[in-house]
CSV table of C-alpha atoms in Angstrom, one decimal:
chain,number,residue,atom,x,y,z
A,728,UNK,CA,38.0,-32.9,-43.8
A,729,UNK,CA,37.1,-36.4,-45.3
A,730,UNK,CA,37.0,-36.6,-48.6
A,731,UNK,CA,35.4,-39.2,-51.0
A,732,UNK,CA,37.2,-42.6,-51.2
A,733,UNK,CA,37.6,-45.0,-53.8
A,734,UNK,CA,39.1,-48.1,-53.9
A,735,UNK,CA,41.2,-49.5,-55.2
A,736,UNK,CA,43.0,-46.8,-57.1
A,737,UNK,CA,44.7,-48.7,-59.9
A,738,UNK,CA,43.2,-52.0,-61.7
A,739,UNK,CA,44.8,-53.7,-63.8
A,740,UNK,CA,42.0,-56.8,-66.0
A,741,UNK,CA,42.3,-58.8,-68.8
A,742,UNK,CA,39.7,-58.7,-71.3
A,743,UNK,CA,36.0,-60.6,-70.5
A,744,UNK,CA,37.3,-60.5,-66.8
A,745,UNK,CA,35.4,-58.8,-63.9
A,746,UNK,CA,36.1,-55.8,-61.9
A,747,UNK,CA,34.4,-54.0,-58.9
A,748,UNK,CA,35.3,-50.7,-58.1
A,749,UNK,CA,34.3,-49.2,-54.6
A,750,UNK,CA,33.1,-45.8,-53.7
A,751,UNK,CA,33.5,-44.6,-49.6
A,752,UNK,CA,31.4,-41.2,-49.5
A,753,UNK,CA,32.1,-38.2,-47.6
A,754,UNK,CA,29.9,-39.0,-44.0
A,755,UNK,CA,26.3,-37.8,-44.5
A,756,UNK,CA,26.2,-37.6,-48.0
A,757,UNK,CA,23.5,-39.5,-49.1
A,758,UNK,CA,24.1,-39.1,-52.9
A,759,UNK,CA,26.3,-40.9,-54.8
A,760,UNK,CA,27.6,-40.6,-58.3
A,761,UNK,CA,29.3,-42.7,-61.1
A,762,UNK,CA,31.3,-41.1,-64.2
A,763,UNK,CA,33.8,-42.7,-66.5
A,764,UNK,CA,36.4,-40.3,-68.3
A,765,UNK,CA,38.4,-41.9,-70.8
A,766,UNK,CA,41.9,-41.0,-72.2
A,767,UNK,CA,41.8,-37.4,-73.5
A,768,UNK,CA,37.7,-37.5,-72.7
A,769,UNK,CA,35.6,-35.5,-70.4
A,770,UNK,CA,33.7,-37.4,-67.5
A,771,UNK,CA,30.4,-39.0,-68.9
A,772,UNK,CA,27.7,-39.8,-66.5
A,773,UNK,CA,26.9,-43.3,-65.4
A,774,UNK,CA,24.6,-44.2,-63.0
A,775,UNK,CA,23.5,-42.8,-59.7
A,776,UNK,CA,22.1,-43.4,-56.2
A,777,UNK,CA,19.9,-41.7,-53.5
A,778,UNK,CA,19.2,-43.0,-50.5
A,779,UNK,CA,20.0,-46.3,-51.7
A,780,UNK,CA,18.0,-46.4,-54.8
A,781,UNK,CA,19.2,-45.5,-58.0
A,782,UNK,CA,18.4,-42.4,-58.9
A,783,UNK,CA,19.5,-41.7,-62.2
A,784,UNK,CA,21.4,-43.4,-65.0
A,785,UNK,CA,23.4,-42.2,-68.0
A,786,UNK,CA,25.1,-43.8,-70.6
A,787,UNK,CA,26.1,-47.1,-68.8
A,788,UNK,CA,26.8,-50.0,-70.3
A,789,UNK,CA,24.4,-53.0,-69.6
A,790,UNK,CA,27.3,-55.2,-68.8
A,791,UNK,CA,27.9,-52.7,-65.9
A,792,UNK,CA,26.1,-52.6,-62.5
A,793,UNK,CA,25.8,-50.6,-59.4
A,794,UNK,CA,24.7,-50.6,-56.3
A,795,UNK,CA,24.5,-48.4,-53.1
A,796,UNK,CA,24.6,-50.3,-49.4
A,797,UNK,CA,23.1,-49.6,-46.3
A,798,UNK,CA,26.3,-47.8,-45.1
A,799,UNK,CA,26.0,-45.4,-48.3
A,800,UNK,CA,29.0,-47.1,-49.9
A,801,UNK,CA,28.5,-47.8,-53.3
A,802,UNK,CA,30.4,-50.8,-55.8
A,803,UNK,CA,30.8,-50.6,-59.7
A,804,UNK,CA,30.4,-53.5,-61.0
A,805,UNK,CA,31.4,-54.5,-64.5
A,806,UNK,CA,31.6,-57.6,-65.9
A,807,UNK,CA,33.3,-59.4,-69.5
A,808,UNK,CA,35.7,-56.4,-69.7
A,809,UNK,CA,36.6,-54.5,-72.9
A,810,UNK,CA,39.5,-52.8,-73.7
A,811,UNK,CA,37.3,-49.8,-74.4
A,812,UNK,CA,36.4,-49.9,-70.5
A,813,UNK,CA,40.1,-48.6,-70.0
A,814,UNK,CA,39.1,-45.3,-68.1
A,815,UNK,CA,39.4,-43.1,-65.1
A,816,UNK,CA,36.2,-43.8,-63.0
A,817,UNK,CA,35.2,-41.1,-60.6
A,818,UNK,CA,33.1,-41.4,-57.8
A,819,UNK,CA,31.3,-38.4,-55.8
A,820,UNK,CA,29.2,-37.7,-53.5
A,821,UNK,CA,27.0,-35.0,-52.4
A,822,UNK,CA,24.2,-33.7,-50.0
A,823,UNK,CA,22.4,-30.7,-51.3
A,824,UNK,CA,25.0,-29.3,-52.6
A,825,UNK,CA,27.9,-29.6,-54.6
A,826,UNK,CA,29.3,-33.0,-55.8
A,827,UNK,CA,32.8,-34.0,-54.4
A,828,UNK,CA,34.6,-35.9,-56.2
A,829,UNK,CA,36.9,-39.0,-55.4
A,830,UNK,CA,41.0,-39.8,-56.9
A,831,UNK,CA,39.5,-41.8,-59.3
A,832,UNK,CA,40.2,-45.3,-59.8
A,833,UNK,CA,42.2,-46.0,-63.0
A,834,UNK,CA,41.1,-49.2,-64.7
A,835,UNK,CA,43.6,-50.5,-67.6
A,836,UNK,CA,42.0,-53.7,-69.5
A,837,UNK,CA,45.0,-55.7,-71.1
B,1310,UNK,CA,25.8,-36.4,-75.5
B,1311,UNK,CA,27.8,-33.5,-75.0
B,1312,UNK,CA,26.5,-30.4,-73.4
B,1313,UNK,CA,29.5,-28.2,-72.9
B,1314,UNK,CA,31.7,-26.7,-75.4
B,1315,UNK,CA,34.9,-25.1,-74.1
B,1316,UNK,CA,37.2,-22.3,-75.3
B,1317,UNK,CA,40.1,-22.4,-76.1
B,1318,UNK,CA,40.7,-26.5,-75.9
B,1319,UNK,CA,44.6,-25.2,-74.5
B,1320,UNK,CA,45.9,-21.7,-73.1
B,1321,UNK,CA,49.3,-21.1,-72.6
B,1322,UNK,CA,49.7,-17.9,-70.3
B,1323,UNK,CA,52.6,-16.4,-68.3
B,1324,UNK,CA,52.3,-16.4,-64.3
B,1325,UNK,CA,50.8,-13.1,-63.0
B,1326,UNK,CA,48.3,-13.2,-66.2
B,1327,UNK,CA,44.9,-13.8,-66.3
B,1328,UNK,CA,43.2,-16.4,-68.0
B,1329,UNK,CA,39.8,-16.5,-69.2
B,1330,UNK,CA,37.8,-20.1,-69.9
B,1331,UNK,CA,34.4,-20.0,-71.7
B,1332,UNK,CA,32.0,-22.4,-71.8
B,1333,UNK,CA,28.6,-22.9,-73.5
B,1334,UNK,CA,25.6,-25.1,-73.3
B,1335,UNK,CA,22.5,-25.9,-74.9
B,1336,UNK,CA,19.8,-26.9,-72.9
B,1337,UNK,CA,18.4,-25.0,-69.4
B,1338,UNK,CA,20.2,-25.4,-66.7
B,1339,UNK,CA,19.6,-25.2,-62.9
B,1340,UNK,CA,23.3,-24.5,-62.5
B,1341,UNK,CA,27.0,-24.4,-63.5
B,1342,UNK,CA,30.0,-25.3,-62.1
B,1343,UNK,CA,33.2,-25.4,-62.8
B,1344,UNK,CA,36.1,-28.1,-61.9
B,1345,UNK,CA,39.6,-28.2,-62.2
B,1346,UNK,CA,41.8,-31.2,-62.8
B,1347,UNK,CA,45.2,-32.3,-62.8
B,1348,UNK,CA,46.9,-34.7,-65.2
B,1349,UNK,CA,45.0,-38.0,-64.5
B,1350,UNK,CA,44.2,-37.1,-60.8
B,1351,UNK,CA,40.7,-36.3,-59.2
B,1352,UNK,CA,38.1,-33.6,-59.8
B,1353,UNK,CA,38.5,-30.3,-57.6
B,1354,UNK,CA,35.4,-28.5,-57.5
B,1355,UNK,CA,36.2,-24.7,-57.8
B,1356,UNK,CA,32.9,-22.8,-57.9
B,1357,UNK,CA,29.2,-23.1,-58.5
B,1358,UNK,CA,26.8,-20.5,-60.2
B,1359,UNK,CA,23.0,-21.0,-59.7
B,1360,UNK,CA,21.0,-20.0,-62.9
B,1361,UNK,CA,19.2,-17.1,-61.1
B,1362,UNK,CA,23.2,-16.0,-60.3
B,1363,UNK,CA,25.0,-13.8,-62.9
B,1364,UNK,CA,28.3,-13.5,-61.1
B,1365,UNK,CA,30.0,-15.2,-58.7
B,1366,UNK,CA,33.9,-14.8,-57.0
B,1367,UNK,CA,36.1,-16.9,-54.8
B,1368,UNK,CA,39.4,-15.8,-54.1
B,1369,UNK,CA,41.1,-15.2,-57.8
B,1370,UNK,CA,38.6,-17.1,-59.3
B,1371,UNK,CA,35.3,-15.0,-61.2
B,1372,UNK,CA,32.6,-16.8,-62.8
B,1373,UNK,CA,30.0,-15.0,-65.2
B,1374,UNK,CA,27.1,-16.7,-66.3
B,1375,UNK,CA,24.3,-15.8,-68.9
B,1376,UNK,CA,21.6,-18.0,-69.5
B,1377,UNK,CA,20.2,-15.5,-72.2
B,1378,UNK,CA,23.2,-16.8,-74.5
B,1379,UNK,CA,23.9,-20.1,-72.8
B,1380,UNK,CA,27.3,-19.1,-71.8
B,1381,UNK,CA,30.2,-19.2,-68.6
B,1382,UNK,CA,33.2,-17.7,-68.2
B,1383,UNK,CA,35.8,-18.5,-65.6
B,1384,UNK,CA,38.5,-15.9,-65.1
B,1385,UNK,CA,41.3,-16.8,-63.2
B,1386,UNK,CA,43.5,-13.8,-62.1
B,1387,UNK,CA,47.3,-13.3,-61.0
B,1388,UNK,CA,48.0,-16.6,-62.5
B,1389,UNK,CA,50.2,-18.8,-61.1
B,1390,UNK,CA,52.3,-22.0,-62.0
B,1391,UNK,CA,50.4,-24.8,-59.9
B,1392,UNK,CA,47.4,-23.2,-61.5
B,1393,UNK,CA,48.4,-25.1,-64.6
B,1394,UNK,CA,45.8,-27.9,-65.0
B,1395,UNK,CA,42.6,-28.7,-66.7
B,1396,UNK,CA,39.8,-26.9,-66.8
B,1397,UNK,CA,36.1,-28.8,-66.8
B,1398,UNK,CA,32.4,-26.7,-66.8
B,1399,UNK,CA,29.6,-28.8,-65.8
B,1400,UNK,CA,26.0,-28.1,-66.3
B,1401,UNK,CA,23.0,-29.3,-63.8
B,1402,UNK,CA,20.3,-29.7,-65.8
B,1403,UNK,CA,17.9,-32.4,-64.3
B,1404,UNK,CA,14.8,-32.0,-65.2
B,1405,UNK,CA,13.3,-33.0,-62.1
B,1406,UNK,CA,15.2,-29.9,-59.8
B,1407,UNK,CA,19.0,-29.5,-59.1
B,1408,UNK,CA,20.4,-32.8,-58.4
B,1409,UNK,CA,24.2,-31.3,-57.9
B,1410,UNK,CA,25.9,-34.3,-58.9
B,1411,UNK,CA,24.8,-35.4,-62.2
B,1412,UNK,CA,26.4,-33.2,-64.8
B,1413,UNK,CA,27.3,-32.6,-68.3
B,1414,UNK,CA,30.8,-32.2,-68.8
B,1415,UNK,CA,32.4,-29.9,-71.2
B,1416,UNK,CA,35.4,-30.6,-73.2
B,1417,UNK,CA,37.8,-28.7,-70.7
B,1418,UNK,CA,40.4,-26.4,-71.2
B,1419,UNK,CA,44.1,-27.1,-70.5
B,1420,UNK,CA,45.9,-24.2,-69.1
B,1421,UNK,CA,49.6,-23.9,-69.3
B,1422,UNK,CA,50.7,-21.2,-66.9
B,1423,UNK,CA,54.7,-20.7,-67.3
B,1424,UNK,CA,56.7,-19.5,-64.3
């Protein structure tokens, strides 16, 4: 069964640089979900989308931004990178059910 | 914010035992579930409990729920050795209906099941 994709799965970004992260959903999901987990951390909430509106937002940073496409793909954008922003970030998806989470993409800021 | 607290933070068992998670949380919730992780990889959802549920089974998993007291258990049973991983509860607690996906996140529990 198709899962949730992200891309890419590892990032490596120096500090104040930019990174996008890319979320695939699982086909007909029309929900989409951001969450950062750092080292040792549980996953925190970010921002999410229904139907190509945001629908929700957590405890994202303002320097970060997000966006769901026509396709239901949705990007992460975050811009002047902190180390702090070293993290796992999940991706999921759902449709009136539960959420289904993606790999993770694993962003390290040097 | 935090809404989950987990006990124990680490449980070291021997296969064929059971292990037993717990979870609380303080505000209502529409449900609970519980995910299960393995060192740095992705989030594996295991099982979702409705607040109007009590109890709820899948395979050797049991999950226990009382809103009265804010509370989850997960019992896992028959342990084995791949079962060793983390452990995550997450409340639903929108306050506009069940969303599904945006959850509170406990601390987690790391199980340690020895062959």
């Amino acid at each position: 069964a198709a899962g949730v994709i992200q891309s890419p799965r590892h990032l490596i970004k120096e500090k104040r640089e930019t990174a996008t992260l890319k979320c695939y959903p699982i086909p007909r999901h029309d929900t989409v979900y951001w969450y950062q987990q750092g080292p040792g951390q549980d996953p925190q909430f970010l921002i999410s989308f229904y139907e190509k509106m945001q629908s929700d937002k957590g405890s994202i940073p303002d320097r970060f931004s997000a966006q769901q496409f026509s396709d239901y793909h949705s990007e992460l954008n975050m811009s002047s990178l902190e180390l702090g922003d070293s993290a796992l970030y999940f991706c999921a998806s759902s449709f009136y059910s539960e959420a289904f989470f993606g790999q993770g993409t694993r962003l390290t800021v040097v | 914010s935090q809404q989950g607290e987990e006990d124990p933070q680490a449980l070291s068992i021997q296969e064929g035992e059971n292990a037993t998670m717990n979870c609380s949380y303080k505000t209502s919730i529409n449900n609970l579930q519980w995910y299960r992780q393995n060192s740095g990889r992705g989030l594996v959802h295991l099982i979702l409990i409705r607040s109007n549920e009590r109890e709820k089974h899948s395979g050797r998993l049991r999950v226990t729920l009382d809103t009265s007291k804010k509370s989850s258990s997960l019992l896992i049973t028959a342990s084995r050795a791949a079962d060793t991983a983390s452990y995550f509860c997450a409340t639903d607690a929108g306050a506009g209906g069940t969303s599904y996906g945006k959850l509170t996140f406990g601390q987690g529990t790391i199980l340690t099941v020895h062959p």
